[in-house]
CSV table of C-alpha atoms and ligand atoms in Angstrom, one decimal:
chain,number,residue,atom,x,y,z
A,186,MET,CA,61.7,110.7,107.6
A,187,THR,CA,61.3,109.4,103.6
A,188,LEU,CA,62.3,111.7,100.5
A,189,ASP,CA,58.8,111.7,98.8
A,190,THR,CA,58.0,109.0,96.2
A,191,GLU,CA,58.7,111.1,92.9
A,192,SER,CA,61.9,112.3,94.2
A,193,PHE,CA,63.0,108.9,95.0
A,194,SER,CA,61.8,107.1,92.2
A,195,LEU,CA,64.5,109.9,90.1
A,196,LEU,CA,67.1,109.5,92.3
A,197,ARG,CA,67.3,106.2,92.4
A,198,ALA,CA,67.2,105.5,88.2
A,199,SER,CA,69.9,108.0,88.2
A,200,LEU,CA,72.0,106.5,90.6
A,201,GLN,CA,71.1,103.1,88.6
A,202,ARG,CA,72.7,104.2,85.4
A,203,PHE,CA,75.3,105.1,87.2
A,204,ILE,CA,76.2,102.3,88.5
A,205,ASP,CA,76.1,101.0,84.9
A,206,GLU,CA,77.6,103.8,83.1
A,207,ARG,CA,79.9,104.6,85.5
A,208,LEU,CA,80.9,102.2,88.2
A,209,LYS,CA,80.8,98.6,86.5
A,210,PRO,CA,82.9,100.0,83.8
A,211,ALA,CA,85.5,100.8,86.1
A,212,GLU,CA,85.5,97.2,88.5
A,213,ASP,CA,88.8,96.8,86.9
A,214,ILE,CA,90.6,99.9,87.3
A,215,LEU,CA,89.4,99.6,91.1
A,216,GLU,CA,90.9,96.2,91.2
A,217,GLU,CA,94.2,97.5,89.6
A,218,THR,CA,94.9,100.2,91.6
A,219,ASP,CA,93.1,99.9,95.2
A,220,ASP,CA,91.3,103.3,94.8
A,221,VAL,CA,88.6,104.4,93.6
A,222,PRO,CA,89.2,106.7,90.6
A,223,ALA,CA,89.1,110.7,92.0
A,224,ASP,CA,86.5,111.5,89.2
A,225,ILE,CA,84.1,108.8,90.3
A,226,VAL,CA,84.1,110.6,94.3
A,227,SER,CA,83.5,114.0,93.2
A,228,ASP,CA,80.3,112.5,90.8
A,229,MET,CA,79.3,110.5,94.6
A,230,LYS,CA,79.4,113.9,96.5
A,231,ASP,CA,77.5,115.5,93.5
A,232,MET,CA,74.9,113.1,93.8
A,233,GLY,CA,73.8,113.6,97.1
A,234,LEU,CA,75.5,109.8,97.8
A,235,PHE,CA,77.0,111.1,101.3
A,236,GLY,CA,74.0,112.1,102.8
A,237,ILE,CA,71.5,109.6,102.0
A,238,SER,CA,70.9,109.3,105.7
A,239,ILE,CA,71.3,112.0,107.0
A,240,PRO,CA,67.7,114.6,107.4
A,241,GLU,CA,67.5,117.1,104.7
A,242,ASN,CA,67.4,119.8,108.1
A,243,TYR,CA,71.6,118.9,108.2
A,244,GLY,CA,72.4,119.3,104.4
A,245,GLY,CA,71.5,115.2,103.3
A,246,ILE,CA,68.8,113.6,101.7
A,247,GLY,CA,66.8,112.4,104.5
A,248,LEU,CA,66.1,109.1,103.2
A,249,SER,CA,63.8,106.0,105.3
A,250,MET,CA,65.4,102.5,105.6
A,251,SER,CA,63.4,101.0,103.8
A,252,GLN,CA,64.6,104.0,100.8
A,253,GLU,CA,68.1,103.1,102.1
A,254,CYS,CA,68.1,99.7,101.1
A,255,ASP,CA,66.8,99.8,98.1
A,256,VAL,CA,69.6,102.1,96.9
A,257,VAL,CA,71.8,99.9,98.7
A,258,TYR,CA,70.6,96.9,97.1
A,259,ASP,CA,71.3,98.7,94.0
A,260,LEU,CA,75.0,99.7,95.0
A,261,GLY,CA,75.6,95.7,95.5
A,262,HIS,CA,75.6,95.4,92.1
A,263,THR,CA,79.2,96.2,91.3
A,264,ALA,CA,82.1,96.1,93.5
A,265,LEU,CA,81.7,96.7,97.1
A,266,ALA,CA,84.8,99.4,97.1
A,267,PHE,CA,82.6,101.5,95.1
A,268,ARG,CA,80.1,101.4,98.3
A,269,SER,CA,82.4,101.9,100.8
A,270,VAL,CA,83.8,105.4,100.4
A,271,PHE,CA,80.9,107.0,101.4
A,272,GLY,CA,79.3,103.5,103.3
A,273,THR,CA,80.4,105.2,106.4
A,274,ASN,CA,79.5,108.8,106.2
A,275,VAL,CA,76.0,107.0,105.7
A,276,GLY,CA,75.7,103.8,108.2
A,277,ILE,CA,78.4,103.8,111.3
A,278,GLY,CA,80.5,107.1,111.4
A,279,SER,CA,77.2,109.7,111.3
A,280,GLN,CA,75.0,107.6,112.8
A,281,GLY,CA,75.8,107.6,116.8
A,282,ILE,CA,76.1,112.0,116.1
A,283,LEU,CA,72.5,111.4,114.0
A,284,MET,CA,70.8,109.6,116.7
A,285,ASP,CA,72.3,110.3,120.1
A,286,GLY,CA,74.5,113.8,119.5
A,287,THR,CA,73.3,117.5,120.8
A,288,GLU,CA,72.0,119.7,118.3
A,289,GLU,CA,75.6,121.5,118.5
A,290,GLN,CA,77.3,118.4,117.3
A,291,LYS,CA,74.6,117.5,114.9
A,292,GLN,CA,74.9,121.1,113.0
A,293,ALA,CA,79.0,120.7,113.6
A,294,TYR,CA,78.9,117.7,111.5
A,295,LEU,CA,76.4,116.5,110.3
A,296,PRO,CA,76.1,118.4,107.0
A,297,ARG,CA,80.1,118.2,106.2
A,298,ILE,CA,79.7,114.6,106.5
A,299,ALA,CA,76.6,115.1,104.2
A,300,SER,CA,78.1,116.5,101.3
A,301,GLY,CA,81.2,114.3,101.5
A,302,GLU,CA,83.7,117.3,102.4
A,303,LEU,CA,84.6,115.4,105.9
A,304,ILE,CA,84.9,111.0,106.3
A,305,ILE,CA,83.8,110.3,109.1
A,306,SER,CA,85.0,106.6,110.4
A,307,PHE,CA,83.4,104.2,112.8
A,308,ALA,CA,86.4,102.9,115.6
A,309,LEU,CA,85.3,100.1,118.0
A,310,THR,CA,86.9,97.2,117.5
A,311,GLU,CA,90.2,97.1,119.1
A,312,PRO,CA,93.7,94.1,119.0
A,313,ASN,CA,91.7,92.8,121.9
A,314,ALA,CA,88.2,93.5,121.6
A,315,GLY,CA,86.7,92.7,118.1
A,316,SER,CA,83.4,90.7,118.8
A,317,ASP,CA,83.7,91.3,122.8
A,318,ALA,CA,83.1,95.1,121.7
A,319,ALA,CA,82.5,96.2,125.8
A,320,SER,CA,86.0,95.0,127.0
A,321,LEU,CA,87.5,97.1,124.8
A,322,GLN,CA,90.5,98.9,126.5
A,323,THR,CA,91.4,102.4,125.0
A,324,LYS,CA,91.4,104.7,128.0
A,325,ALA,CA,90.0,108.1,128.5
A,326,GLU,CA,91.0,109.9,131.2
A,327,LEU,CA,89.1,113.4,132.1
A,328,ASP,CA,92.2,116.1,132.8
A,329,GLY,CA,90.2,119.6,133.4
A,330,ASP,CA,87.7,119.7,131.1
A,331,HIS,CA,89.6,117.3,128.6
A,332,TYR,CA,89.8,113.6,127.6
A,333,VAL,CA,92.8,112.3,127.6
A,334,ILE,CA,93.1,108.8,125.4
A,335,ASN,CA,95.1,106.1,124.4
A,336,GLY,CA,94.6,103.3,122.8
A,337,THR,CA,95.2,101.3,119.5
A,338,LYS,CA,92.0,100.9,117.6
A,339,ARG,CA,91.7,98.0,114.6
A,340,PHE,CA,91.0,97.1,111.4
A,341,ILE,CA,89.3,100.7,111.1
A,342,THR,CA,87.0,100.8,107.5
A,343,ASN,CA,88.3,104.4,105.9
A,344,ALA,CA,90.6,105.7,108.7
A,345,PRO,CA,92.8,107.2,105.9
A,346,ARG,CA,90.2,108.6,104.7
A,347,ALA,CA,88.8,110.1,107.3
A,348,GLY,CA,88.6,113.8,108.7
A,349,ALA,CA,87.2,112.6,111.7
A,350,PHE,CA,86.0,109.5,113.8
A,351,THR,CA,83.5,108.4,115.8
A,352,LEU,CA,85.8,106.4,118.3
A,353,MET,CA,84.8,104.4,121.3
A,354,ALA,CA,86.3,104.8,124.5
A,355,ARG,CA,86.3,103.7,128.5
A,356,THR,CA,86.0,106.8,130.4
A,357,GLY,CA,84.4,104.5,133.5
A,358,GLY,CA,84.7,101.3,134.9
A,359,PRO,CA,84.9,97.2,133.5
A,360,GLY,CA,81.9,96.5,131.5
A,361,ALA,CA,79.7,98.2,128.4
A,362,SER,CA,79.0,100.6,131.2
A,363,GLY,CA,82.6,102.1,131.3
A,364,ILE,CA,82.2,102.7,127.4
A,365,SER,CA,81.8,106.5,125.9
A,366,ALA,CA,81.6,107.8,122.4
A,367,PHE,CA,83.8,110.4,121.4
A,368,ILE,CA,84.5,112.6,118.0
A,369,ILE,CA,87.1,113.0,117.6
A,370,PRO,CA,88.6,115.0,114.4
A,371,ALA,CA,91.9,112.7,112.2
A,372,ASP,CA,94.2,115.7,112.2
A,373,THR,CA,94.5,115.9,116.5
A,374,PRO,CA,98.2,115.4,117.7
A,375,GLY,CA,98.4,111.8,119.0
A,376,ILE,CA,96.6,110.2,116.2
A,377,SER,CA,98.4,108.1,113.8
A,378,LEU,CA,97.6,105.4,111.3
A,379,GLY,CA,98.9,102.4,111.0
A,380,LYS,CA,99.9,100.7,107.7
A,381,PRO,CA,97.0,99.6,105.1
A,382,ASP,CA,95.8,96.6,106.1
A,383,LYS,CA,96.3,94.3,102.9
A,384,LYS,CA,92.9,91.8,102.3
A,385,MET,CA,91.6,89.1,100.8
A,386,GLY,CA,89.2,91.3,98.6
A,387,GLN,CA,87.6,94.5,98.4
A,388,ARG,CA,90.7,96.1,97.4
A,389,GLY,CA,89.5,100.0,97.2
A,390,THR,CA,88.6,99.8,100.0
A,391,LYS,CA,90.8,101.1,102.8
A,392,THR,CA,91.2,99.7,106.1
A,393,CYS,CA,94.2,100.0,108.7
A,394,ASP,CA,94.8,100.8,113.0
A,395,VAL,CA,94.1,104.1,114.4
A,396,VAL,CA,96.7,104.5,117.6
A,397,LEU,CA,96.1,107.5,120.2
A,398,ASP,CA,98.6,108.4,122.0
A,399,ASN,CA,98.2,111.2,124.7
A,400,VAL,CA,95.3,112.2,122.2
A,401,ARG,CA,93.5,115.4,124.2
A,402,VAL,CA,90.0,116.0,123.7
A,403,PRO,CA,87.6,118.4,125.0
A,404,ALA,CA,84.8,116.4,127.3
A,405,ALA,CA,82.1,118.2,125.3
A,406,ASN,CA,82.7,115.8,122.2
A,407,ILE,CA,82.0,113.2,123.6
A,408,ILE,CA,78.4,112.3,121.8
A,409,GLY,CA,75.5,113.6,123.5
A,410,GLY,CA,77.4,114.6,126.1
A,411,VAL,CA,76.8,111.7,128.3
A,412,PRO,CA,79.7,109.6,129.5
A,413,GLY,CA,79.0,105.9,129.7
A,414,VAL,CA,76.4,105.5,127.4
A,415,GLY,CA,78.8,105.2,124.4
A,416,PHE,CA,78.5,101.1,123.9
A,417,LYS,CA,74.5,101.7,123.3
A,418,THR,CA,75.3,104.1,121.0
A,419,ALA,CA,77.3,101.6,119.0
A,420,MET,CA,74.8,98.8,119.2
A,421,LYS,CA,72.5,100.6,117.9
A,422,VAL,CA,74.5,102.1,115.3
A,423,LEU,CA,75.3,98.7,114.4
A,424,ASP,CA,71.3,97.6,114.6
A,425,ARG,CA,71.3,99.5,111.5
A,426,GLY,CA,74.4,98.9,109.5
A,427,ARG,CA,73.1,95.1,109.6
A,428,LEU,CA,70.4,96.1,107.6
A,429,HIS,CA,72.6,98.4,105.6
A,430,LEU,CA,75.1,95.6,104.9
A,431,SER,CA,72.0,92.6,103.9
A,432,ALA,CA,70.6,94.7,101.6
A,433,LEU,CA,73.9,94.6,100.2
A,434,ALA,CA,74.9,91.4,100.0
A,435,CYS,CA,71.2,90.6,98.1
A,436,GLY,CA,72.3,93.6,95.8
A,437,MET,CA,75.7,91.3,95.3
A,438,ALA,CA,73.8,88.4,95.4
A,439,HIS,CA,71.7,89.4,92.4
A,440,ARG,CA,74.8,90.6,90.4
A,441,LEU,CA,76.2,87.0,90.6
A,442,LEU,CA,73.3,85.5,89.9
A,443,THR,CA,72.3,87.7,86.6
A,444,ASP,CA,76.3,87.2,85.4
A,445,ALA,CA,76.4,83.0,86.5
A,446,VAL,CA,72.9,82.8,83.9
A,447,GLU,CA,74.5,84.8,81.5
A,448,TYR,CA,77.6,82.2,81.1
A,449,ALA,CA,75.4,79.0,81.4
A,450,LYS,CA,73.7,80.9,78.5
A,451,ASP,CA,76.8,81.2,76.7
A,452,ARG,CA,79.0,78.5,77.7
A,453,LYS,CA,78.4,74.8,75.7
A,454,GLN,CA,79.6,71.6,77.1
A,455,PHE,CA,78.7,68.4,75.2
A,456,GLY,CA,77.5,70.4,72.7
A,457,ARG,CA,74.6,72.1,74.7
A,458,PRO,CA,75.0,75.5,76.3
A,459,ILE,CA,75.2,74.2,80.1
A,460,GLY,CA,72.0,76.0,81.8
A,461,GLU,CA,70.4,73.6,80.0
A,462,PHE,CA,71.3,70.7,82.3
A,463,GLN,CA,69.1,70.1,85.4
A,464,LEU,CA,72.5,70.8,87.9
A,465,ILE,CA,73.7,73.9,86.8
A,466,GLN,CA,69.5,74.8,86.8
A,467,GLY,CA,69.6,73.6,90.3
A,468,MET,CA,71.8,76.2,91.8
A,469,LEU,CA,70.4,79.0,89.8
A,470,ALA,CA,67.2,78.2,91.2
A,471,ASP,CA,68.5,77.9,94.9
A,472,SER,CA,70.5,80.7,94.0
A,473,GLN,CA,67.2,82.8,92.9
A,474,ALA,CA,65.0,81.5,95.9
A,475,GLU,CA,67.5,82.3,98.5
A,476,LEU,CA,68.2,85.7,97.6
A,477,TYR,CA,64.4,86.5,97.2
A,478,ALA,CA,64.4,85.0,101.1
A,479,GLY,CA,66.7,87.4,101.7
A,480,LEU,CA,65.2,90.0,99.7
A,481,SER,CA,62.0,89.8,102.0
A,482,MET,CA,63.9,89.9,104.9
A,483,VAL,CA,64.9,93.4,103.9
A,484,ARG,CA,62.1,95.0,103.0
A,485,ASP,CA,60.2,93.5,106.1
A,486,CYS,CA,62.5,94.2,108.5
A,487,ALA,CA,63.5,98.3,107.1
A,488,GLN,CA,60.0,98.3,107.1
A,489,ARG,CA,59.5,97.7,111.1
A,490,TYR,CA,62.6,99.6,111.7
A,491,ASP,CA,60.8,103.0,110.5
A,492,ALA,CA,57.6,102.2,112.1
A,493,LYS,CA,60.0,101.9,115.4
A,494,GLY,CA,60.4,105.4,114.7
A,495,GLY,CA,63.8,104.9,112.5
A,496,ALA,CA,67.7,105.8,113.6
A,497,GLY,CA,67.7,105.7,117.5
A,498,LYS,CA,64.7,104.1,118.8
A,499,THR,CA,65.7,101.1,120.9
A,500,ASP,CA,63.3,98.2,119.7
A,501,PRO,CA,64.7,94.9,120.7
A,502,GLU,CA,62.7,92.8,118.4
A,503,VAL,CA,63.4,95.0,116.1
A,504,SER,CA,67.2,94.8,116.5
A,505,MET,CA,66.9,90.7,116.7
A,506,LEU,CA,65.7,90.7,113.5
A,507,ALA,CA,67.9,92.7,111.7
A,508,SER,CA,70.4,90.3,113.2
A,509,CYS,CA,67.9,87.1,111.4
A,510,THR,CA,68.8,89.0,108.3
A,511,LYS,CA,72.0,90.1,108.7
A,512,MET,CA,72.6,86.2,109.1
A,513,PHE,CA,70.6,85.4,106.5
A,514,CYS,CA,71.6,87.5,103.9
A,515,THR,CA,75.7,87.8,104.0
A,516,GLU,CA,75.6,84.1,104.9
A,517,MET,CA,72.6,83.5,101.1
A,518,VAL,CA,75.3,85.6,99.6
A,519,GLY,CA,78.6,83.3,100.7
A,520,ARG,CA,76.4,80.4,98.8
A,521,VAL,CA,75.1,82.1,95.7
A,522,ALA,CA,79.0,82.9,95.1
A,523,ASP,CA,80.1,79.9,95.6
A,524,ARG,CA,77.6,78.7,93.4
A,525,ALA,CA,78.7,81.0,90.8
A,526,VAL,CA,81.7,79.9,90.7
A,527,GLN,CA,80.7,76.4,90.4
A,528,ILE,CA,78.7,77.4,87.2
A,529,HIS,CA,82.1,79.2,85.3
A,530,GLY,CA,83.9,75.9,86.4
A,531,GLY,CA,87.5,76.3,85.7
A,532,ALA,CA,86.7,80.1,84.7
A,533,GLY,CA,85.5,80.7,88.3
A,534,TYR,CA,88.9,80.5,89.4
A,535,ILE,CA,89.9,82.6,86.7
A,536,SER,CA,90.4,86.1,87.7
A,537,GLU,CA,89.4,87.8,84.5
A,538,TYR,CA,85.5,86.3,85.3
A,539,LYS,CA,83.8,88.9,88.3
A,540,ALA,CA,82.8,85.6,89.8
A,541,GLU,CA,86.6,85.0,91.5
A,542,ARG,CA,86.3,88.6,92.5
A,543,PHE,CA,83.0,88.7,93.8
A,544,TYR,CA,83.7,85.4,95.7
A,545,ARG,CA,86.5,87.2,98.1
A,546,ASP,CA,85.1,90.5,98.3
A,547,VAL,CA,81.5,88.9,100.1
A,548,ARG,CA,83.6,87.2,102.5
A,549,LEU,CA,84.3,90.1,104.8
A,550,LEU,CA,80.1,90.4,104.9
A,551,ARG,CA,80.3,87.5,107.2
A,552,LEU,CA,82.5,88.9,109.4
A,553,TYR,CA,82.6,92.9,109.8
A,554,GLU,CA,79.1,94.5,111.5
A,555,GLY,CA,79.4,91.3,114.2
A,556,THR,CA,80.1,87.7,113.0
A,557,THR,CA,77.1,85.5,111.7
A,558,GLN,CA,78.1,84.3,115.4
A,559,ILE,CA,77.9,87.0,117.2
A,560,GLN,CA,74.1,87.6,115.3
A,561,GLN,CA,73.4,84.2,116.6
A,562,MET,CA,74.3,84.9,120.0
A,563,ILE,CA,72.5,88.7,119.9
A,564,ILE,CA,68.7,85.8,118.0
A,565,ALA,CA,69.4,83.5,121.0
A,566,LYS,CA,69.7,85.5,124.0
A,567,HIS,CA,66.7,87.9,122.7
A,568,LEU,CA,64.6,84.4,122.5
A,569,LEU,CA,65.7,82.7,126.0
A,570,ARG,CA,65.1,86.3,127.9
A,571,ASP,CA,61.1,86.9,126.3
B,1588,LIG,N1,70.5,98.7,121.0
B,1588,LIG,C1,70.5,99.6,122.5
B,1588,LIG,N2,71.4,99.1,123.4
B,1588,LIG,C2,72.0,97.9,123.3
B,1588,LIG,C3,71.7,97.1,122.1
B,1588,LIG,C4,70.9,97.4,121.7
B,1588,LIG,N3,70.8,97.1,120.0
B,1588,LIG,N4,72.3,96.2,122.3
B,1588,LIG,C5,72.7,96.0,124.0
B,1588,LIG,N5,72.7,96.6,124.5
B,1588,LIG,C6,72.7,97.3,125.3
B,1588,LIG,C7,72.1,96.6,126.7
B,1588,LIG,O1,70.6,96.6,126.7
B,1588,LIG,C8,72.8,96.7,127.7
B,1588,LIG,O2,72.1,97.9,128.8
B,1588,LIG,P1,72.3,97.7,130.0
B,1588,LIG,O3,73.5,97.7,130.9
B,1588,LIG,O4,71.4,99.1,130.6
B,1588,LIG,O5,70.5,96.8,130.1
B,1588,LIG,C9,74.3,97.3,127.5
B,1588,LIG,O6,74.0,97.8,126.0
B,1588,LIG,C10,75.1,96.0,127.7
B,1588,LIG,O7,74.6,95.3,126.7
B,1588,LIG,P2,74.6,93.1,126.8
B,1588,LIG,O8,75.1,93.2,127.6
B,1588,LIG,O9,74.2,92.6,125.7
B,1588,LIG,O10,76.7,93.7,126.2
B,1588,LIG,P3,77.3,92.3,125.6
B,1588,LIG,O11,78.6,92.8,126.1
B,1588,LIG,O12,76.6,90.9,126.6
B,1588,LIG,O13,77.3,92.1,124.5
B,1588,LIG,C11,77.3,91.8,122.0
B,1588,LIG,C12,76.8,92.2,123.4
B,1588,LIG,C13,78.2,90.8,121.9
B,1588,LIG,C14,76.0,91.7,121.1
B,1588,LIG,C15,78.1,93.1,121.3
B,1588,LIG,O14,79.5,93.3,121.9
B,1588,LIG,C16,78.1,93.1,120.2
B,1588,LIG,O15,77.7,93.5,119.2
B,1588,LIG,N6,79.5,92.8,119.8
B,1588,LIG,C17,79.9,92.7,118.0
B,1588,LIG,C18,80.2,93.6,117.7
B,1588,LIG,C19,80.7,93.9,116.2
B,1588,LIG,O16,79.8,94.4,115.8
B,1588,LIG,N7,82.1,94.8,115.9
B,1588,LIG,C20,81.8,94.9,114.3
B,1588,LIG,C21,82.8,96.5,115.0
B,1588,LIG,S1,82.0,97.4,113.3
B,1588,LIG,S2,82.8,96.5,111.7
């Protein structure tokens, strides 16, 4: 799946314009209101952003992983909450259906996900199952041709906006092989939402608990109709998601670095712009070199992902490299953000300047879709196994 080069260049150019002309000027409104303005969401739908990763025959734009990473890199140049509005539709919410769903499920959900009519969330994490996802406790018990689901999902991105969930629950015994992935409409009786999470950063993103109390779902809502393979679906979705987030991290690193360079050229101390001081130059140069390394990893890994057949084609080597990329890029943007604050001096600690805000925003990248320590485990496991 790839969009032809000419259409892709047009898409990217109009997206970059949208980011510069509409999103960047709305960064303060986002921060103040803790929400993405409705007219921006509407424009995002018109541009097809909710469906970039969904094939054209299901109503999407059908970007390859490499193309998706380019687009997400661009989106990383502004507050991360903008991308989050459609991030779950593009990534973790929709991809399980695309990878492992039946044709009927794809037809029923993907076109509405691609258009943005339906927001879909990914519900894996629980109060007692975060990094150890295979120990999740949400239970789905068979009752005739339905499952009855009980449990609590935690930190679910876009849950307050969602019309449906891709939700992992236990249909069998302990461990990964007892887990199934369900598609669950958000208005199914028995589903309720917790209070909105108050987070360190990324204002404008929406997360909360999803509580399931005797939620009855047809057995036909298991993704692909096959119980017991939901953990693998989730892992394949996360491989892809980790690459997506790596591109986002690089975009934000570039924004932070560009802002820091501007500040260093402008700000005068000791009678000179601070950019003339070698200690400042060192921080800029380290950031640039690390960004280049991260971006090279993203591009290489995305190309390998596409070469192996794209979404859902399991390749342990590419999974491992996606973890390397996620670990490096998200840690890298943390260092770049820290230096950006440092270069801004006292102003870097004041909310009027974006360095302060983005410093908090990027902290999440090292946590979600697998912490750095989980990426280390995946990488080491691969090395020791081979
Ligand atoms: N693609 C396909 N299959 C995969 C896979 C992948 N990337 N990773 C694991 N699997 C399969 C394994 O092959 C294994 O299948 P078999 O039993 O048939 O061999 C099964 O899934 C279980 O895998 P494993 O034994 O490696 O599972 P673990 O319980 O050891 O957990 C980690 C693996 C820790 C990597 C996993 O739990 C994880 O990614 N945790 C972090 C979760 C996360 O990112 N949460 C964020 C939520 S979204 S914001």
